[in-house]
Tab-separated table of C-alpha atoms and ligand atoms in Angstrom:
chain	number	residue	atom	x	y	z
A	1	UNK	CA	-14.025	17.362	6.965
A	2	UNK	CA	-15.818	14.055	6.730
A	3	UNK	CA	-16.013	10.542	7.926
A	4	UNK	CA	-16.292	8.041	5.082
A	5	UNK	CA	-17.954	4.644	5.463
A	6	UNK	CA	-18.192	1.811	2.944
A	7	UNK	CA	-20.648	-0.983	3.768
A	8	UNK	CA	-20.543	-4.261	1.835
A	9	UNK	CA	-19.677	-2.565	-1.439
A	10	UNK	CA	-19.523	-4.636	-4.636
A	11	UNK	CA	-18.638	-3.649	-8.179
A	12	UNK	CA	-19.137	-5.673	-11.326
A	13	UNK	CA	-18.329	-4.131	-14.678
A	14	UNK	CA	-20.869	-5.012	-17.322
A	15	UNK	CA	-19.220	-3.634	-20.422
A	16	UNK	CA	-19.788	-5.406	-23.712
A	17	UNK	CA	-16.146	-5.907	-24.475
A	18	UNK	CA	-15.681	-7.981	-21.355
A	19	UNK	CA	-18.795	-9.998	-22.051
A	20	UNK	CA	-17.639	-10.873	-25.553
A	21	UNK	CA	-13.991	-11.647	-25.030
A	22	UNK	CA	-13.382	-12.448	-21.394
A	23	UNK	CA	-13.405	-16.051	-20.210
A	24	UNK	CA	-16.657	-17.028	-18.551
A	25	UNK	CA	-15.310	-16.732	-15.022
A	26	UNK	CA	-14.030	-13.187	-15.515
A	27	UNK	CA	-17.364	-12.099	-16.931
A	28	UNK	CA	-19.088	-12.727	-13.625
A	29	UNK	CA	-16.198	-11.616	-11.509
A	30	UNK	CA	-16.489	-8.684	-9.192
A	31	UNK	CA	-13.814	-6.001	-9.432
A	32	UNK	CA	-14.621	-5.175	-5.783
A	33	UNK	CA	-16.131	-7.697	-3.376
A	34	UNK	CA	-17.897	-7.068	-0.091
A	35	UNK	CA	-15.710	-4.118	0.812
A	36	UNK	CA	-16.401	-2.484	4.181
A	37	UNK	CA	-14.259	0.049	5.968
A	38	UNK	CA	-14.468	3.316	7.817
A	39	UNK	CA	-12.170	6.335	7.513
A	40	UNK	CA	-12.366	8.567	10.596
A	41	UNK	CA	-12.611	12.324	10.172
A	42	UNK	CA	-9.283	13.870	9.093
A	43	UNK	CA	-7.578	10.499	8.739
A	44	UNK	CA	-5.078	9.661	6.037
A	45	UNK	CA	-5.895	6.255	4.561
A	46	UNK	CA	-3.716	4.305	2.138
A	47	UNK	CA	-5.293	1.686	-0.117
A	48	UNK	CA	-2.510	-0.648	-1.122
A	49	UNK	CA	-2.455	-3.639	-3.430
A	50	UNK	CA	-1.106	-4.999	-6.694
A	51	UNK	CA	-2.248	-3.741	-10.068
A	52	UNK	CA	-5.815	-4.809	-10.899
A	53	UNK	CA	-6.922	-5.485	-7.303
A	54	UNK	CA	-9.717	-2.891	-7.413
A	55	UNK	CA	-8.121	0.209	-5.893
A	56	UNK	CA	-9.096	2.682	-8.614
A	57	UNK	CA	-12.549	1.146	-8.905
A	58	UNK	CA	-13.048	1.765	-5.181
A	59	UNK	CA	-11.974	5.406	-5.456
A	60	UNK	CA	-14.106	5.958	-8.537
A	61	UNK	CA	-17.181	4.615	-6.748
A	62	UNK	CA	-16.507	6.944	-3.811
A	63	UNK	CA	-16.125	9.850	-6.233
A	64	UNK	CA	-19.296	8.927	-8.105
A	65	UNK	CA	-17.542	8.252	-11.414
A	66	UNK	CA	-18.605	4.619	-11.387
A	67	UNK	CA	-21.919	3.237	-10.172
A	68	UNK	CA	-22.062	0.835	-7.249
A	69	UNK	CA	-23.323	-2.681	-7.973
A	70	UNK	CA	-24.315	-3.360	-4.352
A	71	UNK	CA	-23.711	-1.888	-0.913
A	72	UNK	CA	-23.643	1.631	0.480
A	73	UNK	CA	-21.229	4.508	0.764
A	74	UNK	CA	-21.760	7.182	3.414
A	75	UNK	CA	-20.085	10.525	3.941
A	76	UNK	CA	-20.951	11.479	7.488
A	77	UNK	CA	-24.564	10.329	7.876
A	78	UNK	CA	-25.475	10.850	4.226
A	79	UNK	CA	-25.748	7.860	1.904
A	80	UNK	CA	-24.111	9.160	-1.256
A	81	UNK	CA	-24.775	6.251	-3.668
A	82	UNK	CA	-27.085	8.346	-5.808
A	83	UNK	CA	-25.491	11.770	-5.387
A	84	UNK	CA	-23.931	13.323	-8.477
A	85	UNK	CA	-20.127	13.633	-8.331
A	86	UNK	CA	-20.342	17.419	-8.128
A	87	UNK	CA	-22.578	17.195	-5.050
A	88	UNK	CA	-20.206	14.968	-3.067
A	89	UNK	CA	-17.699	17.701	-2.139
A	90	UNK	CA	-14.772	15.515	-3.119
A	91	UNK	CA	-11.377	16.622	-4.472
A	92	UNK	CA	-9.760	14.259	-6.939
A	93	UNK	CA	-6.215	13.952	-8.204
A	94	UNK	CA	-5.719	11.017	-10.516
A	95	UNK	CA	-2.466	10.022	-12.102
A	96	UNK	CA	-3.672	10.988	-15.572
A	97	UNK	CA	-6.113	13.690	-14.609
A	98	UNK	CA	-4.929	16.198	-17.213
A	99	UNK	CA	-4.535	19.918	-16.687
A	100	UNK	CA	-6.117	22.214	-19.282
A	101	UNK	CA	-3.211	23.056	-21.645
A	102	UNK	CA	-4.359	26.527	-22.816
A	103	UNK	CA	-4.870	27.774	-19.256
A	104	UNK	CA	-2.184	29.070	-16.930
A	105	UNK	CA	-1.560	27.211	-13.675
A	106	UNK	CA	-3.533	29.937	-11.882
A	107	UNK	CA	-6.523	29.470	-14.167
A	108	UNK	CA	-6.298	25.701	-13.864
A	109	UNK	CA	-6.485	26.081	-10.099
A	110	UNK	CA	-9.331	28.574	-10.409
A	111	UNK	CA	-11.341	26.553	-12.924
A	112	UNK	CA	-13.727	24.693	-10.627
A	113	UNK	CA	-14.247	27.676	-8.360
A	114	UNK	CA	-15.106	29.864	-11.365
A	115	UNK	CA	-17.545	27.215	-12.555
A	116	UNK	CA	-19.234	27.508	-9.159
A	117	UNK	CA	-19.390	31.305	-9.655
A	118	UNK	CA	-17.046	32.008	-6.759
A	119	UNK	CA	-16.038	35.697	-6.507
A	120	UNK	CA	-12.604	36.560	-7.925
A	121	UNK	CA	-11.169	37.729	-4.615
A	122	UNK	CA	-12.342	34.523	-2.891
A	123	UNK	CA	-10.652	32.503	-5.626
A	124	UNK	CA	-7.421	34.429	-5.178
A	125	UNK	CA	-7.585	33.895	-1.435
A	126	UNK	CA	-8.012	30.148	-1.897
A	127	UNK	CA	-5.150	29.904	-4.390
A	128	UNK	CA	-2.849	32.033	-2.224
A	129	UNK	CA	-3.516	29.657	0.636
A	130	UNK	CA	-3.016	26.401	-1.255
A	131	UNK	CA	-0.234	27.259	-3.720
A	132	UNK	CA	2.589	27.541	-1.145
A	133	UNK	CA	1.545	24.261	0.498
A	134	UNK	CA	2.457	22.421	-2.699
A	135	UNK	CA	5.154	24.863	-3.814
A	136	UNK	CA	3.308	25.919	-6.940
A	137	UNK	CA	3.230	29.646	-6.019
A	138	UNK	CA	6.163	30.283	-8.372
A	139	UNK	CA	4.401	28.525	-11.251
A	140	UNK	CA	1.083	30.353	-11.316
A	141	UNK	CA	1.728	32.211	-14.579
A	142	UNK	CA	3.134	29.218	-16.455
A	143	UNK	CA	1.319	26.957	-18.905
A	144	UNK	CA	1.154	23.208	-18.137
A	145	UNK	CA	3.379	22.400	-21.145
A	146	UNK	CA	6.269	24.245	-19.463
A	147	UNK	CA	6.052	22.169	-16.253
A	148	UNK	CA	8.022	19.071	-15.264
A	149	UNK	CA	6.174	15.891	-14.307
A	150	UNK	CA	6.603	16.621	-10.622
A	151	UNK	CA	5.341	20.190	-11.021
A	152	UNK	CA	2.280	19.022	-12.967
A	153	UNK	CA	1.440	16.561	-10.212
A	154	UNK	CA	1.748	19.336	-7.575
A	155	UNK	CA	-0.639	21.510	-9.567
A	156	UNK	CA	-2.950	18.545	-9.989
A	157	UNK	CA	-3.117	18.013	-6.217
A	158	UNK	CA	-3.364	21.756	-5.517
A	159	UNK	CA	-6.338	21.913	-7.886
A	160	UNK	CA	-8.030	19.121	-5.944
A	161	UNK	CA	-7.697	20.878	-2.573
A	162	UNK	CA	-8.264	24.486	-3.624
A	163	UNK	CA	-12.013	24.220	-3.218
A	164	UNK	CA	-11.686	22.802	0.311
A	165	UNK	CA	-13.221	19.390	-0.301
A	166	UNK	CA	-14.564	17.280	2.546
A	167	UNK	CA	-12.722	14.304	1.141
A	168	UNK	CA	-9.538	14.183	-0.920
A	169	UNK	CA	-8.895	11.189	-3.196
A	170	UNK	CA	-5.429	10.631	-4.685
A	171	UNK	CA	-4.968	7.803	-7.195
A	172	UNK	CA	-1.291	6.894	-7.629
A	173	UNK	CA	-0.301	10.573	-7.787
A	174	UNK	CA	3.410	9.774	-7.583
A	175	UNK	CA	3.762	6.712	-9.742
A	176	UNK	CA	5.102	8.474	-12.841
A	177	UNK	CA	7.767	10.377	-10.957
A	178	UNK	CA	11.376	9.396	-10.415
A	179	UNK	CA	12.674	8.273	-7.023
A	180	UNK	CA	13.968	11.560	-5.622
A	181	UNK	CA	10.925	13.541	-6.764
A	182	UNK	CA	8.597	10.924	-5.273
A	183	UNK	CA	10.207	11.288	-1.917
A	184	UNK	CA	10.045	15.089	-1.965
A	185	UNK	CA	6.429	15.153	-3.039
A	186	UNK	CA	5.563	12.453	-0.509
A	187	UNK	CA	6.836	14.684	2.272
A	188	UNK	CA	4.910	17.632	0.859
A	189	UNK	CA	1.677	15.668	0.658
A	190	UNK	CA	2.156	14.674	4.260
A	191	UNK	CA	2.711	18.264	5.352
A	192	UNK	CA	-0.207	19.431	3.215
A	193	UNK	CA	-2.495	16.924	4.946
A	194	UNK	CA	-1.424	18.212	8.356
A	195	UNK	CA	-2.265	21.760	7.261
A	196	UNK	CA	-5.618	21.213	5.587
A	197	UNK	CA	-6.921	18.484	7.927
A	198	UNK	CA	-9.083	16.803	5.315
A	199	UNK	CA	-9.957	13.104	5.220
A	200	UNK	CA	-7.627	11.798	2.529
A	201	UNK	CA	-7.328	8.486	0.690
A	202	UNK	CA	-4.273	7.675	-1.359
A	203	UNK	CA	-4.272	4.666	-3.644
A	204	UNK	CA	-0.930	3.108	-4.419
A	205	UNK	CA	0.758	-0.153	-5.332
A	206	UNK	CA	3.897	1.074	-3.561
A	207	UNK	CA	4.063	-0.107	0.025
A	208	UNK	CA	6.689	2.503	0.953
A	209	UNK	CA	4.300	5.245	-0.122
A	210	UNK	CA	1.430	3.758	1.871
A	211	UNK	CA	3.574	3.092	4.952
A	212	UNK	CA	5.071	6.574	4.989
A	213	UNK	CA	1.914	8.582	4.299
A	214	UNK	CA	-1.043	6.815	5.798
A	215	UNK	CA	-2.244	6.524	9.404
A	216	UNK	CA	-4.261	3.491	8.374
A	217	UNK	CA	-3.511	1.076	5.542
A	218	UNK	CA	-6.057	-1.067	3.722
A	219	UNK	CA	-4.486	-3.931	1.816
A	220	UNK	CA	-6.508	-5.368	-1.057
A	221	UNK	CA	-6.140	-8.396	-3.285
A	222	UNK	CA	-8.510	-9.588	-6.036
A	223	UNK	CA	-11.133	-7.013	-5.089
A	224	UNK	CA	-11.168	-8.021	-1.416
A	225	UNK	CA	-9.911	-6.348	1.724
A	226	UNK	CA	-7.162	-8.453	3.295
A	227	UNK	CA	-6.254	-6.341	6.300
A	228	UNK	CA	-6.784	-2.859	7.672
A	229	UNK	CA	-4.552	-1.370	10.337
A	230	UNK	CA	-1.827	1.097	11.212
A	231	UNK	CA	1.440	0.689	9.316
A	232	UNK	CA	2.978	-1.055	12.327
A	233	UNK	CA	-0.009	-3.370	12.798
A	234	UNK	CA	0.155	-4.651	9.234
A	235	UNK	CA	3.958	-4.842	9.362
A	236	UNK	CA	4.201	-6.653	12.699
A	237	UNK	CA	1.032	-8.722	12.531
A	238	UNK	CA	0.155	-9.681	8.961
A	239	UNK	CA	-3.053	-11.744	8.904
A	240	UNK	CA	-1.993	-13.827	5.942
A	241	UNK	CA	0.920	-14.721	3.681
A	242	UNK	CA	-0.184	-12.205	1.067
A	243	UNK	CA	0.062	-9.251	3.438
A	244	UNK	CA	3.285	-10.653	4.912
A	245	UNK	CA	4.871	-10.786	1.472
A	246	UNK	CA	3.514	-7.426	0.322
A	247	UNK	CA	4.632	-5.212	3.212
A	248	UNK	CA	8.352	-4.762	3.780
A	249	UNK	CA	11.339	-4.495	1.472
A	250	UNK	CA	12.873	-6.964	0.961
A	251	UNK	CA	9.706	-8.930	1.767
A	252	UNK	CA	9.248	-11.378	4.611
A	253	UNK	CA	10.750	-14.817	3.970
A	254	UNK	CA	8.048	-17.484	3.710
A	255	UNK	CA	9.542	-20.952	4.073
A	256	UNK	CA	7.698	-24.258	3.844
A	257	UNK	CA	8.437	-26.170	6.999
A	258	UNK	CA	7.587	-29.343	8.895
A	259	UNK	CA	7.543	-29.254	12.691
A	260	UNK	CA	9.573	-31.853	14.501
A	261	UNK	CA	9.580	-32.584	18.200
A	262	UNK	CA	12.800	-33.086	20.157
A	263	UNK	CA	13.302	-33.539	23.902
A	264	UNK	CA	13.985	-29.811	24.269
A	265	UNK	CA	10.945	-28.655	22.343
A	266	UNK	CA	9.598	-28.146	18.821
A	267	UNK	CA	11.687	-27.135	15.816
A	268	UNK	CA	11.034	-25.913	12.286
A	269	UNK	CA	12.700	-28.169	9.699
A	270	UNK	CA	13.070	-27.632	5.969
A	271	UNK	CA	13.033	-30.202	3.197
A	272	UNK	CA	16.511	-30.870	1.822
A	273	UNK	CA	18.285	-28.924	4.592
A	274	UNK	CA	19.734	-29.831	7.991
A	275	UNK	CA	18.776	-26.425	9.386
A	276	UNK	CA	16.489	-26.542	12.406
A	277	UNK	CA	15.025	-23.476	14.078
A	278	UNK	CA	13.513	-23.513	17.552
A	279	UNK	CA	9.797	-22.793	17.738
A	280	UNK	CA	9.431	-19.915	20.232
A	281	UNK	CA	7.615	-20.574	23.504
A	282	UNK	CA	4.617	-18.437	22.566
A	283	UNK	CA	4.021	-20.566	19.430
A	284	UNK	CA	4.459	-23.997	21.049
A	285	UNK	CA	0.744	-24.436	21.642
A	286	UNK	CA	0.098	-23.878	17.919
A	287	UNK	CA	2.236	-26.714	16.583
A	288	UNK	CA	2.506	-30.464	16.831
A	289	UNK	CA	4.964	-33.101	15.688
A	290	UNK	CA	4.795	-33.471	11.887
A	291	UNK	CA	2.592	-30.401	11.320
A	292	UNK	CA	3.207	-28.496	8.091
A	293	UNK	CA	3.452	-24.723	8.432
A	294	UNK	CA	4.781	-21.760	6.513
A	295	UNK	CA	7.419	-19.997	8.595
A	296	UNK	CA	7.477	-16.235	8.074
A	297	UNK	CA	10.520	-14.257	9.166
A	298	UNK	CA	11.694	-10.831	8.048
A	299	UNK	CA	15.203	-10.566	6.575
A	300	UNK	CA	16.293	-8.303	9.431
A	301	UNK	CA	15.186	-10.852	12.044
A	302	UNK	CA	17.750	-13.441	10.973
A	303	UNK	CA	21.297	-12.844	12.184
A	304	UNK	CA	24.611	-14.179	11.003
A	305	UNK	CA	26.629	-15.498	13.948
A	306	UNK	CA	30.176	-16.672	14.484
A	307	UNK	CA	29.050	-19.450	16.749
A	308	UNK	CA	29.009	-22.798	15.020
A	309	UNK	CA	26.332	-24.203	17.311
A	310	UNK	CA	23.761	-23.778	14.540
A	311	UNK	CA	23.675	-25.672	11.268
A	312	UNK	CA	25.959	-24.239	8.547
A	313	UNK	CA	24.298	-22.894	5.380
A	314	UNK	CA	25.947	-21.828	2.111
A	315	UNK	CA	25.755	-18.235	0.813
A	316	UNK	CA	23.964	-18.020	-2.547
A	317	UNK	CA	24.092	-14.280	-3.259
A	318	UNK	CA	25.785	-11.358	-1.502
A	319	UNK	CA	24.843	-7.742	-2.286
A	320	UNK	CA	26.299	-4.578	-0.773
A	321	UNK	CA	24.004	-1.533	-0.790
A	322	UNK	CA	26.346	0.674	1.216
A	323	UNK	CA	24.109	1.236	4.233
A	324	UNK	CA	22.907	-2.356	4.281
A	325	UNK	CA	24.040	-5.746	3.031
A	326	UNK	CA	21.801	-8.504	1.769
A	327	UNK	CA	22.807	-12.115	1.993
A	328	UNK	CA	20.753	-14.938	0.505
A	329	UNK	CA	21.350	-18.464	1.658
A	330	UNK	CA	20.042	-21.727	0.389
A	331	UNK	CA	17.734	-23.666	2.728
A	332	UNK	CA	16.970	-26.883	0.889
A	333	UNK	CA	15.086	-25.858	-2.239
A	334	UNK	CA	14.285	-22.409	-0.939
A	335	UNK	CA	16.136	-19.123	-0.587
A	336	UNK	CA	16.281	-17.257	2.717
A	337	UNK	CA	17.082	-13.541	2.526
A	338	UNK	CA	18.926	-11.801	5.339
A	339	UNK	CA	19.690	-8.110	5.698
A	340	UNK	CA	22.395	-6.798	7.966
A	341	UNK	CA	23.983	-3.440	8.701
A	342	UNK	CA	27.177	-5.139	9.870
A	343	UNK	CA	30.216	-4.689	7.728
A	344	UNK	CA	30.476	-8.218	6.359
A	345	UNK	CA	31.464	-9.497	2.963
A	346	UNK	CA	30.823	-12.925	1.476
A	347	UNK	CA	31.107	-14.731	-1.765
A	348	UNK	CA	29.009	-17.462	-3.285
A	349	UNK	CA	29.491	-20.753	-1.437
A	350	UNK	CA	30.836	-19.281	1.834
A	351	UNK	CA	29.501	-21.154	4.846
A	352	UNK	CA	27.730	-19.098	7.524
A	353	UNK	CA	25.713	-19.784	10.673
A	354	UNK	CA	22.319	-18.296	11.435
A	355	UNK	CA	20.453	-17.184	14.489
A	356	UNK	CA	16.699	-16.528	14.200
A	357	UNK	CA	14.987	-13.899	16.323
A	358	UNK	CA	12.372	-16.479	17.128
A	359	UNK	CA	10.114	-13.983	18.896
A	360	UNK	CA	9.670	-12.334	15.492
A	361	UNK	CA	8.645	-15.451	13.611
A	362	UNK	CA	5.157	-15.871	12.126
A	363	UNK	CA	3.300	-19.097	11.430
A	364	UNK	CA	0.907	-19.453	8.519
A	365	UNK	CA	-1.306	-22.290	7.387
A	366	UNK	CA	0.368	-23.480	4.154
A	367	UNK	CA	-3.010	-24.402	2.602
A	368	UNK	CA	-5.070	-21.280	3.296
A	369	UNK	CA	-2.192	-18.837	3.840
A	370	UNK	CA	-3.905	-17.538	7.000
A	371	UNK	CA	-1.892	-16.720	10.095
A	372	UNK	CA	-2.060	-19.407	12.809
A	373	UNK	CA	-2.961	-17.879	16.172
B	1	LIG	P1	-6.258	-1.156	-9.663
B	1	LIG	O1	-6.569	0.303	-9.619
B	1	LIG	O2	-6.103	-1.781	-8.317
B	1	LIG	O3	-5.078	-1.469	-10.526
B	1	LIG	P2	-8.799	-1.381	-11.029
B	1	LIG	O4	-9.777	-0.916	-10.027
B	1	LIG	O5	-8.432	-0.419	-12.101
B	1	LIG	O6	-7.500	-1.933	-10.311
B	1	LIG	O7	-9.359	-2.684	-11.725
B	1	LIG	C1	-9.937	-3.764	-10.996
B	1	LIG	C2	-10.478	-4.795	-11.971
B	1	LIG	O8	-11.561	-4.243	-12.717
B	1	LIG	C3	-9.443	-5.263	-13.002
B	1	LIG	O9	-9.673	-6.635	-13.225
B	1	LIG	C4	-9.788	-4.447	-14.220
B	1	LIG	O10	-9.457	-5.147	-15.389
B	1	LIG	C5	-11.294	-4.292	-14.104
B	1	LIG	N1	-11.749	-3.018	-14.715
B	1	LIG	C6	-11.360	-1.780	-14.352
B	1	LIG	N2	-11.998	-0.835	-15.087
B	1	LIG	C7	-12.837	-1.510	-15.913
B	1	LIG	C8	-13.784	-1.119	-16.919
B	1	LIG	N3	-14.016	0.166	-17.208
B	1	LIG	N4	-14.446	-2.101	-17.568
B	1	LIG	C9	-14.236	-3.396	-17.285
B	1	LIG	N5	-13.378	-3.832	-16.360
B	1	LIG	C10	-12.673	-2.918	-15.678
B	2	LIG	MG1	-5.522	1.910	-10.537
């Protein structure tokens, strides 16, 4: 059980290949830049971001598999920068962290404990405790080659927690699995975390995985932390357009807009469209006549209405997913996505009317992408 703290951590890779072939800018680029965060004891943290944003690099520095260019990492009160990986008391499960093929599942799980000269009965005790948590108790006599992808990943995670680490690091453990298996294993990881109460970090590029598993999400882009918060904080209050567009499926609509002032208040307008949307009262102080903003609104916060008091817009695409329908409409040059659970059906070109839940609209600076508050 451990609290993990990163303070102003930087990572620059200095391998020859990059120096020779990469463009000059990339050569000096940091894979991780000025990263600071704190994971409370027993928390479940999700590091989320697109491929190449520095997630694995961050985990590998925490684990001691990669040296730290600048900054400090603490576990509890101990600065671990110079500790060997084996002295950090960390359990690791990486996507391609292979099991030993000649060994049975039991011996794979026992491997690290044996290496530490743990007594056989202690090893058995530890495996008996962990195996049912990840449903690998039926597999203990099998060889890795006989396991499915999902089973291998369970064993992989079980191996990481069998020695009761202070910190558990999971790097995209589900990304090679198919949809149904991902969901099952996700629920098992969640239950496992409740049982073992161990500070856990999962790295993923899948926002659903991060939202469903983690108490706190860290969103990264280009090696930099964009936002850290609970799933609801990052969903309801994204600090910039990147986070707004990354969290949520389908993602938040981000429409370029110019504010116009009428007698009854301010409105969002859109180039090439007659649609006008009222700026909500709480945002009035943030806008002025002629100001350019990016309007963010989630697809579920736009409603289709029968009333023809709002400007008509044409349907571009209609999709029926059974439990939900998605309608895209054209707003000038841009597409606005709407999701609805109502039993509606449209075809291309149908004219509909929209109502915005204006309390759920977000304003971003179109130049910096930062939320306007
Ligand atoms: P993620 O896990 O988010 O996909 P990584 O941490 O693997 O991203 O990579 C971050 C950046 O560091 C990328 O630009 C990647 O190309 C670079 N990188 C990762 N590993 C190495 C390495 N061993 N040598 C040089 N560059 C690397
Ligand atoms: Mg990675």
